[in-house]
Amino acid sequence: MEGATNLPPGFHFFPSDEDLVVHFLHRKVANLPCRPDIIPTVLLHRCDPWELNGKALQAANQWYFFSHAAQGRTSPSGYWNPVGVDETVTSSGCSVGLKKTLIFCTGEPFKGFKTNWVMHEYHLLDGGYNVCGSNTSSSSSSSRKSQRKRLHSSTVSSNWVICRVFESSCGAQVSFHDEGTELSCLDEVFLSLDDYDEVSLPNN
């Protein structure tokens, strides 16, 4: 892509949690086309967070990429440590995904030092298909068969996750909501406003 795409002028990539799970992760798992196809895949264990430039999709001070779920999220210089409680991502009143929050620590696992690098890791629930059964009660038999095929396919590929990584200047106390971004520190707001003028795409 070499840093360019056919997006309209003034485009800002500012997805909600629901957008990331339903529009991007769901389609990735189901092998459906996603246009524009702007989020790359990054092997997390080969990359430290400060090395994401040119590898992940950068929007302001945040980086987005697909990866594979892993029990031990290690990298060359450290590891990602889960913190807090997983949050449920909903769409039209249905639970469709989970959002995990992780902090990057340098050094050996369980012996490292916390940094200000934060990752939100999004997972599908039940493959992202049968999460709201009431909506499919009137489906035809052929539709149900098609859905079962898609569900099987999603189960095979269910290790896909989508990640949002950013560096927090206030101890990682940052939360994202469906209507946009709420930052717990004033300096995070200024940081975001300064950088939202452009979106750069990864270089192949």
XYZ file of N, CA, C and O in Angstrom:
816
model
N 0.814 -1.200 0.000
C 0.000 0.000 0.000
C 0.851 1.255 0.000
O 0.432 2.301 -0.440
N 2.039 1.189 0.520
C 3.000 2.271 0.500
C 2.417 3.578 1.025
O 2.629 4.653 0.477
N 1.640 3.483 2.101
C 1.158 4.673 2.768
C 0.031 5.388 2.068
O -0.319 6.507 2.435
N -0.559 4.808 1.029
C -1.619 5.485 0.299
C -2.804 4.553 0.116
O -2.672 3.344 0.067
N -3.997 5.143 -0.005
C -5.199 4.378 -0.251
C -6.201 5.274 -0.943
O -5.999 6.476 -1.063
N -7.296 4.704 -1.446
C -8.278 5.478 -2.185
C -9.394 5.993 -1.290
O -10.551 6.060 -1.690
N -9.072 6.353 -0.062
C -10.053 6.914 0.845
C -10.302 8.373 0.483
O -9.429 9.057 -0.039
N -11.498 8.884 0.770
C -11.806 10.275 0.420
C -11.015 11.252 1.270
O -10.577 10.926 2.374
N -10.825 12.485 0.781
C -10.109 13.504 1.570
C -10.807 13.755 2.897
O -12.034 13.756 2.984
N -10.024 13.965 3.932
C -10.582 14.239 5.254
C -10.989 13.005 6.030
O -11.568 13.102 7.110
N -10.679 11.819 5.499
C -11.050 10.584 6.185
C -10.278 10.438 7.488
O -9.075 10.647 7.538
N -10.992 10.094 8.568
C -10.370 9.819 9.860
C -10.811 8.425 10.308
O -12.002 8.127 10.319
N -9.874 7.587 10.673
C -10.200 6.252 11.162
C -10.401 6.350 12.669
O -9.451 6.461 13.434
N -11.658 6.314 13.096
C -11.994 6.520 14.508
C -13.093 5.535 14.891
O -14.223 5.912 15.174
N -12.801 4.213 14.872
C -13.843 3.203 15.073
C -14.214 3.027 16.536
O -13.389 3.191 17.430
N -15.469 2.697 16.760
C -15.930 2.335 18.097
C -15.585 0.869 18.368
O -15.160 0.132 17.463
N -15.804 0.418 19.597
C -15.605 -0.996 19.921
C -16.501 -1.874 19.048
O -16.076 -2.919 18.544
N -17.745 -1.439 18.862
C -18.683 -2.193 18.040
C -18.199 -2.274 16.595
O -18.266 -3.336 15.960
N -17.696 -1.168 16.054
C -17.177 -1.173 14.688
C -16.052 -2.194 14.526
O -16.008 -2.949 13.547
N -15.123 -2.202 15.476
C -13.970 -3.095 15.375
C -14.389 -4.560 15.393
O -13.849 -5.383 14.648
N -15.368 -4.895 16.239
C -15.786 -6.286 16.354
C -16.694 -6.704 15.205
O -16.470 -7.740 14.553
N -17.719 -5.899 14.922
C -18.740 -6.294 13.947
C -18.270 -6.110 12.509
O -18.414 -7.006 11.672
N -17.710 -4.955 12.203
C -17.363 -4.679 10.814
C -16.017 -5.281 10.404
O -15.875 -5.799 9.295
N -15.035 -5.239 11.304
C -13.698 -5.689 10.928
C -13.398 -7.122 11.378
O -13.081 -7.973 10.562
N -13.491 -7.410 12.687
C -13.113 -8.737 13.175
C -14.067 -9.811 12.675
O -13.641 -10.894 12.260
N -15.350 -9.542 12.732
C -16.346 -10.510 12.254
C -16.080 -10.884 10.796
O -16.093 -12.064 10.413
N -15.809 -9.886 9.969
C -15.582 -10.146 8.551
C -14.250 -10.872 8.327
O -14.131 -11.697 7.414
N -13.263 -10.561 9.137
C -11.975 -11.256 9.029
C -12.138 -12.743 9.338
O -11.645 -13.612 8.604
N -12.841 -13.045 10.424
C -13.042 -14.436 10.837
C -13.872 -15.201 9.809
O -13.621 -16.377 9.529
N -14.863 -14.523 9.217
C -15.765 -15.175 8.269
C -15.215 -15.190 6.845
O -15.905 -15.647 5.933
N -13.990 -14.687 6.657
C -13.385 -14.611 5.326
C -14.244 -13.812 4.355
O -14.352 -14.151 3.168
N -14.865 -12.755 4.852
C -15.665 -11.865 4.022
C -14.830 -10.647 3.651
O -13.958 -10.228 4.414
N -15.080 -10.053 2.483
C -14.314 -8.864 2.093
C -14.630 -7.682 2.990
O -15.765 -7.506 3.432
N -13.638 -6.902 3.277
C -13.809 -5.699 4.081
C -13.221 -4.538 3.291
O -12.019 -4.481 3.048
N -14.080 -3.620 2.878
C -13.636 -2.499 2.052
C -13.868 -1.192 2.792
O -14.971 -0.940 3.246
N -12.824 -0.361 2.910
C -11.467 -0.596 2.414
C -10.701 -1.558 3.310
O -10.900 -1.580 4.516
N -9.850 -2.360 2.697
C -9.056 -3.352 3.424
C -7.773 -2.669 3.901
O -6.740 -2.725 3.238
N -7.850 -2.017 5.047
C -6.743 -1.161 5.482
C -6.055 -1.637 6.756
O -5.035 -1.086 7.148
N -6.602 -2.674 7.417
C -5.997 -3.144 8.665
C -5.135 -4.372 8.372
O -5.656 -5.408 7.947
N -3.833 -4.300 8.591
C -2.941 -5.418 8.288
C -2.878 -6.427 9.428
O -3.454 -6.222 10.502
N -2.170 -7.511 9.181
C -1.908 -8.517 10.211
C -0.488 -8.343 10.730
O 0.444 -8.170 9.946
N -0.339 -8.375 12.052
C 0.968 -8.219 12.688
C 1.204 -9.417 13.608
O 0.311 -9.805 14.367
N 2.387 -9.998 13.531
C 2.760 -11.068 14.454
C 3.258 -10.411 15.740
O 4.373 -9.904 15.802
N 2.399 -10.427 16.751
C 2.656 -9.656 17.957
C 3.933 -10.084 18.670
O 4.649 -9.266 19.246
N 4.257 -11.389 18.625
C 5.425 -11.871 19.352
C 6.742 -11.440 18.704
O 7.810 -11.598 19.295
N 6.668 -10.881 17.493
C 7.879 -10.424 16.810
C 8.048 -8.910 16.869
O 8.995 -8.370 16.287
N 7.142 -8.225 17.541
C 7.112 -6.773 17.439
C 6.850 -6.133 18.798
O 5.891 -6.486 19.484
N 7.710 -5.197 19.213
C 7.451 -4.384 20.396
C 6.511 -3.243 20.017
O 6.443 -2.851 18.837
N 5.769 -2.688 20.970
C 4.767 -1.674 20.608
C 5.338 -0.446 19.913
O 4.675 0.149 19.057
N 6.567 -0.053 20.248
C 7.162 1.130 19.621
C 7.693 0.841 18.217
O 8.215 1.733 17.561
N 7.521 -0.406 17.754
C 7.949 -0.777 16.410
C 6.767 -0.929 15.444
O 6.930 -1.444 14.339
N 5.592 -0.468 15.842
C 4.399 -0.669 15.026
C 4.304 0.283 13.838
O 3.534 0.042 12.909
N 5.066 1.380 13.855
C 5.049 2.304 12.726
C 5.430 1.580 11.440
O 6.456 0.905 11.384
N 4.600 1.745 10.418
C 4.875 1.085 9.148
C 4.411 -0.349 9.076
O 4.435 -0.954 8.006
N 3.976 -0.924 10.203
C 3.501 -2.306 10.217
C 2.003 -2.374 10.469
O 1.320 -3.229 9.910
N 1.494 -1.507 11.333
C 0.075 -1.459 11.655
C -0.534 -0.192 11.060
O 0.177 0.720 10.633
N -1.859 -0.146 11.028
C -2.556 1.050 10.574
C -2.483 2.094 11.678
O -2.957 1.863 12.791
N -1.896 3.238 11.392
C -1.786 4.304 12.383
C -2.868 5.343 12.153
O -3.047 5.841 11.038
N -3.600 5.660 13.211
C -4.597 6.717 13.188
C -4.391 7.537 14.450
O -4.609 7.059 15.559
N -3.900 8.780 14.274
C -3.518 9.601 15.414
C -2.438 8.881 16.207
O -1.484 8.385 15.647
N -2.614 8.765 17.522
C -1.607 8.120 18.366
C -1.988 6.676 18.679
O -1.629 6.143 19.714
N -2.723 6.028 17.756
C -3.171 4.659 17.958
C -2.802 3.812 16.744
O -2.743 4.310 15.622
N -2.559 2.519 16.997
C -2.216 1.574 15.934
C -3.205 0.414 15.969
O -3.522 -0.115 17.045
N -3.673 -0.001 14.795
C -4.662 -1.069 14.673
C -4.090 -2.191 13.816
O -3.460 -1.941 12.788
N -4.363 -3.438 14.233
C -3.893 -4.579 13.443
C -4.626 -5.845 13.874
O -5.159 -5.924 14.991
N -4.661 -6.827 12.969
C -5.148 -8.162 13.298
C -3.977 -8.991 13.810
O -2.826 -8.802 13.410
N -4.285 -9.928 14.701
C -3.268 -10.845 15.181
C -3.962 -12.133 15.616
O -5.176 -12.285 15.457
N -3.174 -13.058 16.143
C -3.714 -14.320 16.636
C -3.710 -14.318 18.159
O -2.739 -13.880 18.780
N -4.808 -14.792 18.743
C -4.891 -14.863 20.206
C -3.825 -15.808 20.727
O -3.539 -16.842 20.131
N -3.231 -15.440 21.849
C -2.165 -16.263 22.429
C -2.246 -16.200 23.938
O -2.641 -15.193 24.520
N -1.878 -17.298 24.587
C -1.855 -17.326 26.046
C -0.720 -16.461 26.581
O -0.908 -15.661 27.481
N 0.463 -16.630 26.026
C 1.602 -15.844 26.454
C 1.920 -14.777 25.433
O 2.418 -15.083 24.348
N 1.602 -13.543 25.727
C 1.787 -12.454 24.760
C 3.162 -11.820 24.975
O 3.277 -10.726 25.539
N 4.177 -12.502 24.529
C 5.538 -12.006 24.700
C 6.018 -11.340 23.414
O 5.463 -11.554 22.333
N 7.060 -10.524 23.544
C 7.682 -9.866 22.400
C 9.183 -9.835 22.654
O 9.646 -10.253 23.720
N 9.983 -9.322 21.708
C 11.435 -9.331 21.920
C 11.897 -8.627 23.195
O 12.890 -9.037 23.798
N 11.191 -7.582 23.620
C 11.655 -6.800 24.776
C 10.812 -6.951 26.026
O 11.144 -6.369 27.061
N 9.739 -7.720 25.953
C 8.888 -7.836 27.137
C 7.653 -8.665 26.885
O 7.675 -9.630 26.106
N 6.538 -8.270 27.498
C 5.301 -9.042 27.406
C 4.108 -8.149 27.720
O 4.238 -7.091 28.357
N 2.939 -8.579 27.256
C 1.691 -7.876 27.519
C 0.993 -8.538 28.708
O 0.720 -9.732 28.678
N 0.714 -7.746 29.715
C 0.123 -8.268 30.944
C -1.348 -7.838 31.041
O -1.644 -6.642 31.044
N -2.300 -8.799 31.118
C -3.712 -8.435 31.233
C -3.988 -7.697 32.545
O -3.437 -8.041 33.591
N -4.844 -6.694 32.482
C -5.240 -5.937 33.675
C -6.747 -5.732 33.650
O -7.371 -5.734 32.594
N -7.316 -5.568 34.831
C -8.738 -5.269 34.915
C -9.625 -6.435 34.517
O -9.187 -7.584 34.392
N -10.898 -6.117 34.285
C -11.916 -7.111 33.939
C -12.282 -6.959 32.472
O -12.379 -5.848 31.953
N -12.472 -8.088 31.789
C -12.882 -8.044 30.387
C -14.222 -7.320 30.251
O -15.132 -7.500 31.072
N -14.355 -6.514 29.216
C -15.592 -5.780 28.944
C -16.335 -6.434 27.789
O -15.727 -6.927 26.843
N -17.671 -6.426 27.868
C -18.500 -6.982 26.808
C -18.771 -5.921 25.753
O -19.084 -4.786 26.072
N -18.628 -6.299 24.492
C -18.956 -5.421 23.377
C -20.323 -5.831 22.847
O -20.562 -7.011 22.585
N -21.238 -4.879 22.713
C -22.598 -5.182 22.278
C -22.912 -4.515 20.949
O -22.311 -3.508 20.577
N -23.889 -5.100 20.244
C -24.391 -4.540 18.989
C -25.872 -4.850 18.898
O -26.259 -6.018 18.975
N -26.692 -3.823 18.782
C -28.156 -3.980 18.712
C -28.696 -4.789 19.882
O -29.589 -5.625 19.733
N -28.128 -4.564 21.059
C -28.595 -5.245 22.260
C -28.053 -6.637 22.448
O -28.403 -7.309 23.423
N -27.191 -7.108 21.547
C -26.625 -8.456 21.644
C -25.143 -8.377 21.986
O -24.425 -7.487 21.513
N -24.684 -9.317 22.784
C -23.259 -9.406 23.088
C -22.538 -10.057 21.922
O -22.875 -11.168 21.518
N -21.562 -9.343 21.353
C -20.882 -9.854 20.166
C -19.386 -10.058 20.374
O -18.725 -10.705 19.552
N -18.814 -9.505 21.442
C -17.384 -9.637 21.629
C -16.925 -9.281 23.017
O -17.719 -8.853 23.865
N -15.637 -9.478 23.247
C -15.004 -9.113 24.509
C -13.830 -8.194 24.229
O -13.116 -8.357 23.235
N -13.629 -7.233 25.122
C -12.469 -6.357 25.035
C -11.587 -6.582 26.253
O -11.995 -6.385 27.384
N -10.349 -7.021 25.983
C -9.376 -7.220 27.042
C -8.399 -6.044 27.036
O -8.003 -5.566 25.979
N -7.990 -5.593 28.209
C -7.006 -4.523 28.327
C -5.700 -5.100 28.854
O -5.695 -5.867 29.823
N -4.599 -4.744 28.194
C -3.285 -5.249 28.589
C -2.290 -4.096 28.640
O -2.390 -3.128 27.881
N -1.323 -4.211 29.539
C -0.247 -3.232 29.690
C 1.060 -3.897 29.282
O 1.331 -5.041 29.661
N 1.879 -3.181 28.516
C 3.160 -3.752 28.112
C 4.197 -3.564 29.210
O 4.362 -2.462 29.755
N 4.892 -4.647 29.543
C 5.951 -4.622 30.550
C 7.261 -5.061 29.894
O 7.279 -6.018 29.115
N 8.324 -4.378 30.206
C 9.632 -4.770 29.692
C 10.268 -5.774 30.633
O 10.048 -5.744 31.848
N 11.082 -6.670 30.092
C 11.760 -7.663 30.912
C 11.104 -9.022 30.846
O 10.277 -9.306 29.974
N 11.470 -9.874 31.792
C 10.959 -11.237 31.844
C 9.535 -11.263 32.389
O 9.169 -10.435 33.222
N 8.700 -12.211 31.913
C 7.335 -12.328 32.418
C 7.287 -12.427 33.941
O 8.079 -13.156 34.544
N 6.364 -11.671 34.517
C 6.132 -11.605 35.964
C 7.261 -10.917 36.734
O 7.207 -10.810 37.949
N 8.294 -10.463 36.010
C 9.394 -9.777 36.676
C 9.694 -8.428 36.012
O 10.699 -7.800 36.319
N 8.837 -8.030 35.095
C 9.113 -6.855 34.294
C 8.659 -5.551 34.918
O 8.140 -5.506 36.043
N 8.847 -4.469 34.157
C 8.482 -3.131 34.595
C 7.390 -2.592 33.668
O 7.517 -2.649 32.440
N 6.333 -2.052 34.259
C 5.228 -1.523 33.476
C 5.658 -0.311 32.662
O 6.456 0.505 33.098
N 5.096 -0.220 31.470
C 5.282 0.958 30.629
C 3.920 1.634 30.445
O 2.917 1.192 31.012
N 3.885 2.696 29.661
C 2.622 3.376 29.373
C 1.948 2.855 28.105
O 0.959 3.440 27.653
N 2.483 1.773 27.534
C 1.875 1.200 26.339
C 0.682 0.331 26.721
O 0.778 -0.534 27.599
N -0.446 0.587 26.079
C -1.708 -0.097 26.381
C -2.217 -0.785 25.118
O -2.071 -0.263 24.011
N -2.806 -1.959 25.290
C -3.436 -2.649 24.169
C -4.847 -3.068 24.541
O -5.073 -3.618 25.624
N -5.787 -2.767 23.658
C -7.137 -3.316 23.747
C -7.217 -4.448 22.725
O -6.998 -4.232 21.529
N -7.511 -5.637 23.203
C -7.568 -6.832 22.360
C -9.020 -7.293 22.282
O -9.636 -7.592 23.303
N -9.564 -7.353 21.064
C -10.977 -7.663 20.862
C -11.145 -9.084 20.354
O -10.476 -9.504 19.411
N -12.064 -9.821 20.983
C -12.370 -11.206 20.638
C -13.840 -11.317 20.264
O -14.683 -10.612 20.823
N -14.160 -12.235 19.334
C -15.554 -12.535 19.035
C -16.126 -13.464 20.093
O -15.411 -14.291 20.668
N -17.430 -13.364 20.319
C -18.142 -14.312 21.164
C -18.842 -15.336 20.286
O -19.534 -14.972 19.330
N -18.661 -16.620 20.572
C -19.321 -17.698 19.833
C -19.123 -17.560 18.335
O -20.028 -17.820 17.552
N -17.936 -17.142 17.941
C -17.682 -16.983 16.520
C -18.333 -15.746 15.934
O -18.184 -15.449 14.767
N -19.099 -14.997 16.768
C -19.703 -13.767 16.299
C -20.976 -13.951 15.495
O -21.482 -13.022 14.892
N -21.568 -15.164 15.507
C -22.748 -15.401 14.686
C -23.996 -15.639 15.537
O -24.973 -14.934 15.428
N -23.990 -16.678 16.369
C -25.178 -17.020 17.138
C -25.240 -16.280 18.461
O -25.350 -16.876 19.520
N -25.153 -14.967 18.441
C -25.136 -14.191 19.670
C -26.490 -13.596 19.977
O -26.693 -13.026 21.040
N -27.453 -13.688 19.063
C -28.765 -13.102 19.295
C -29.794 -13.963 18.582
O -30.253 -13.629 17.500
N -30.113 -15.092 19.191
C -30.951 -16.072 18.537
C -32.318 -15.572 18.136
O -32.907 -16.032 17.171
N -32.868 -14.584 18.878
C -34.205 -14.111 18.584
C -34.298 -13.459 17.216
O -35.355 -13.406 16.602
N -33.174 -12.970 16.701
C -33.187 -12.305 15.407
C -33.252 -13.288 14.253
O -33.523 -12.901 13.125
N -32.992 -14.566 14.512
C -32.949 -15.550 13.433
C -34.062 -16.575 13.546
O -34.046 -17.594 12.875
N -35.080 -16.314 14.381
C -36.132 -17.287 14.615
C -36.966 -17.536 13.366
O -37.535 -18.608 13.185
N -37.049 -16.543 12.469
C -37.858 -16.697 11.268
C -37.029 -17.083 10.053
O -37.503 -17.044 8.933
N -35.782 -17.479 10.248
C -34.913 -17.825 9.126
C -35.385 -19.104 8.467
O -35.942 -19.996 9.097
N -35.143 -19.216 7.188
C -35.516 -20.416 6.450
C -34.528 -21.526 6.749
O -33.461 -21.308 7.307
N -34.891 -22.758 6.333
C -34.017 -23.903 6.565
C -32.687 -23.725 5.854
O -31.636 -24.042 6.404
N -32.717 -23.213 4.616
C -31.474 -23.020 3.874
C -30.595 -21.978 4.543
O -29.372 -22.101 4.548
N -31.217 -20.945 5.125
C -30.442 -19.914 5.817
C -29.760 -20.490 7.035
O -28.618 -20.159 7.339
N -30.480 -21.364 7.758
C -29.893 -21.983 8.950
C -28.729 -22.882 8.576
O -27.720 -22.942 9.275
N -28.848 -23.622 7.442
C -27.740 -24.453 6.997
C -26.530 -23.600 6.643
O -25.398 -23.930 6.986
N -26.795 -22.491 5.952
C -25.705 -21.587 5.588
C -25.045 -21.020 6.824
O -23.832 -20.879 6.902
N -25.872 -20.705 7.839
C -25.328 -20.142 9.073
C -24.463 -21.162 9.797
O -23.409 -20.828 10.338
N -24.894 -22.442 9.785
C -24.106 -23.481 10.443
C -22.759 -23.643 9.763
O -21.734 -23.869 10.414
N -22.729 -23.536 8.425
C -21.465 -23.624 7.702
C -20.554 -22.470 8.098
O -19.360 -22.644 8.316
N -21.129 -21.259 8.191
C -20.318 -20.101 8.563
C -19.821 -20.238 9.988
O -18.703 -19.862 10.304
N -20.678 -20.793 10.862
C -20.285 -20.967 12.256
C -19.131 -21.938 12.363
O -18.184 -21.713 13.129
N -19.176 -23.027 11.585
C -18.073 -23.987 11.596
C -16.791 -23.316 11.119
O -15.723 -23.495 11.696
N -16.918 -22.525 10.051
C -15.748 -21.832 9.519
C -15.172 -20.883 10.547
O -13.963 -20.776 10.715
N -16.052 -20.184 11.282
C -15.574 -19.212 12.260
C -14.902 -19.897 13.437
O -13.981 -19.358 14.029
N -15.386 -21.112 13.767
C -14.772 -21.837 14.869
C -13.329 -22.188 14.533
O -12.442 -22.096 15.371
N -13.078 -22.554 13.283
C -11.725 -22.881 12.852
C -10.819 -21.659 12.945
O -9.657 -21.753 13.309
N -11.351 -20.466 12.617
C -10.555 -19.246 12.578
C -10.755 -18.365 13.797
O -10.425 -17.194 13.778
N -11.320 -18.902 14.871
C -11.723 -18.076 16.003
C -10.548 -17.543 16.816
O -10.745 -16.828 17.782
N -9.319 -17.904 16.433
C -8.175 -17.369 17.168
C -7.782 -15.983 16.679
O -6.841 -15.381 17.191
N -8.484 -15.438 15.675
C -8.214 -14.082 15.220
C -8.689 -13.064 16.256
O -9.770 -13.195 16.833
N -7.892 -12.042 16.468
C -8.273 -10.915 17.313
C -7.906 -9.639 16.558
O -7.118 -9.659 15.617
N -8.496 -8.532 16.986
C -8.104 -7.237 16.458
C -7.620 -6.390 17.635
O -8.196 -6.447 18.727
N -6.544 -5.664 17.426
C -5.890 -4.947 18.524
C -5.808 -3.454 18.249
O -5.608 -3.031 17.111
N -5.948 -2.680 19.300
C -5.709 -1.244 19.287
C -4.612 -0.959 20.309
O -4.747 -1.276 21.488
N -3.513 -0.391 19.879
C -2.384 -0.112 20.764
C -2.135 1.383 20.790
O -2.213 2.060 19.754
N -1.831 1.918 21.956
C -1.522 3.341 22.092
C -0.646 3.547 23.320
O -0.585 2.697 24.209
N 0.025 4.669 23.351
C 0.865 5.015 24.499
C 0.142 6.068 25.318
O -0.147 7.160 24.842
N -0.145 5.724 26.561
C -0.857 6.635 27.453
C 0.141 7.458 28.254
O 1.120 6.937 28.775
N -0.113 8.754 28.362
C 0.760 9.613 29.150
C 0.289 9.745 30.585
O 0.835 10.512 31.362
N -0.759 8.970 30.947
C -1.270 9.077 32.317
C -1.496 7.699 32.918
O -2.549 7.388 33.444
N -0.515 6.851 32.773
C -0.557 5.549 33.436
C -1.592 4.605 32.884
O -2.129 3.779 33.600
N -1.909 4.755 31.594
C -2.809 3.821 30.913
C -4.243 3.933 31.373
O -5.027 3.031 31.159
N -4.631 5.054 32.000
C -6.013 5.196 32.434
C -6.844 5.776 31.293
O -7.265 6.918 31.302
N -7.057 4.966 30.253
C -7.774 5.409 29.069
C -8.902 4.436 28.784
O -8.713 3.237 28.838
N -10.087 4.948 28.489
C -11.212 4.086 28.162
C -11.871 4.572 26.886
O -11.987 5.763 26.651
N -12.321 3.625 26.041
C -12.969 3.944 24.784
C -14.425 3.507 24.863
O -14.750 2.478 25.429
N -15.305 4.319 24.290
C -16.730 4.018 24.310
C -17.288 4.097 22.901
O -16.657 4.636 21.994
N -18.504 3.577 22.726
C -19.083 3.488 21.397
C -19.200 4.846 20.714
O -19.049 4.963 19.510
N -19.515 5.887 21.482
C -19.727 7.170 20.852
C -18.430 7.899 20.566
O -18.432 8.979 20.014
N -17.284 7.336 20.929
C -16.019 8.003 20.660
C -15.000 7.631 21.685
O -15.003 6.537 22.227
N -14.124 8.554 21.995
C -13.040 8.296 22.922
C -13.138 9.234 24.108
O -13.233 10.437 23.942
N -13.120 8.690 25.305
C -13.045 9.488 26.508
C -11.703 9.232 27.161
O -11.357 8.099 27.455
N -10.933 10.275 27.388
C -9.614 10.136 27.965
C -9.632 10.690 29.372
O -10.206 11.739 29.636
N -8.981 10.010 30.267
C -9.067 10.380 31.669
C -8.086 11.469 32.045
O -8.106 11.942 33.160
N -7.178 11.851 31.153
C -6.229 12.910 31.438
C -6.315 13.984 30.372
O -6.465 13.691 29.194
N -6.201 15.237 30.774
C -6.306 16.334 29.830
C -5.208 16.297 28.789
O -5.423 16.607 27.617
N -4.019 15.858 29.176
C -2.926 15.817 28.211
C -3.166 14.775 27.142
O -2.693 14.908 26.011
N -3.932 13.695 27.443
C -4.279 12.725 26.419
C -5.186 13.363 25.371
O -5.097 13.075 24.185
N -6.088 14.242 25.822
C -6.981 14.919 24.892
C -6.178 15.778 23.927
O -6.366 15.746 22.713
N -5.245 16.551 24.469
C -4.422 17.398 23.613
C -3.585 16.565 22.650
O -3.414 16.923 21.482
N -3.078 15.429 23.135
C -2.276 14.556 22.289
C -3.097 14.039 21.123
O -2.644 14.022 19.976
N -4.337 13.634 21.397
C -5.198 13.106 20.351
C -5.561 14.182 19.334
O -5.538 13.958 18.131
N -5.903 15.386 19.816
C -6.297 16.459 18.921
C -5.165 16.861 18.003
O -5.369 17.175 16.831
N -3.946 16.831 18.503
C -2.795 17.222 17.696
C -2.552 16.267 16.556
O -2.055 16.641 15.498
N -2.910 14.979 16.756
C -2.517 13.951 15.795
C -3.630 13.504 14.865
O -3.404 12.701 13.973
N -4.873 13.970 15.058
C -5.980 13.426 14.289
C -6.082 13.993 12.881
O -7.035 13.733 12.174
N -5.101 14.752 12.443
C -5.178 15.369 11.127
C -4.898 14.402 9.993
O -5.187 14.670 8.846
N -4.286 13.258 10.290
C -3.959 12.352 9.203
C -3.953 10.911 9.663
O -3.837 10.598 10.839
N -4.143 10.050 8.694
C -4.089 8.618 8.909
C -3.033 8.069 7.978
O -3.051 8.333 6.774
N -2.072 7.335 8.512
C -1.022 6.758 7.668
C -1.194 5.256 7.627
O -1.525 4.638 8.630
N -0.970 4.697 6.473
C -1.151 3.271 6.271
C 0.192 2.569 6.287
O 1.224 3.168 5.994
N 0.198 1.269 6.630
C 1.456 0.535 6.741
C 2.121 0.350 5.398
O 1.475 0.288 4.356
N 3.443 0.244 5.454
C 4.202 0.005 4.236
C 4.424 -1.480 4.058
O 4.771 -2.179 4.990
N 4.226 -1.975 2.877
C 4.466 -3.393 2.611
C 5.942 -3.626 2.336
O 6.611 -2.797 1.777
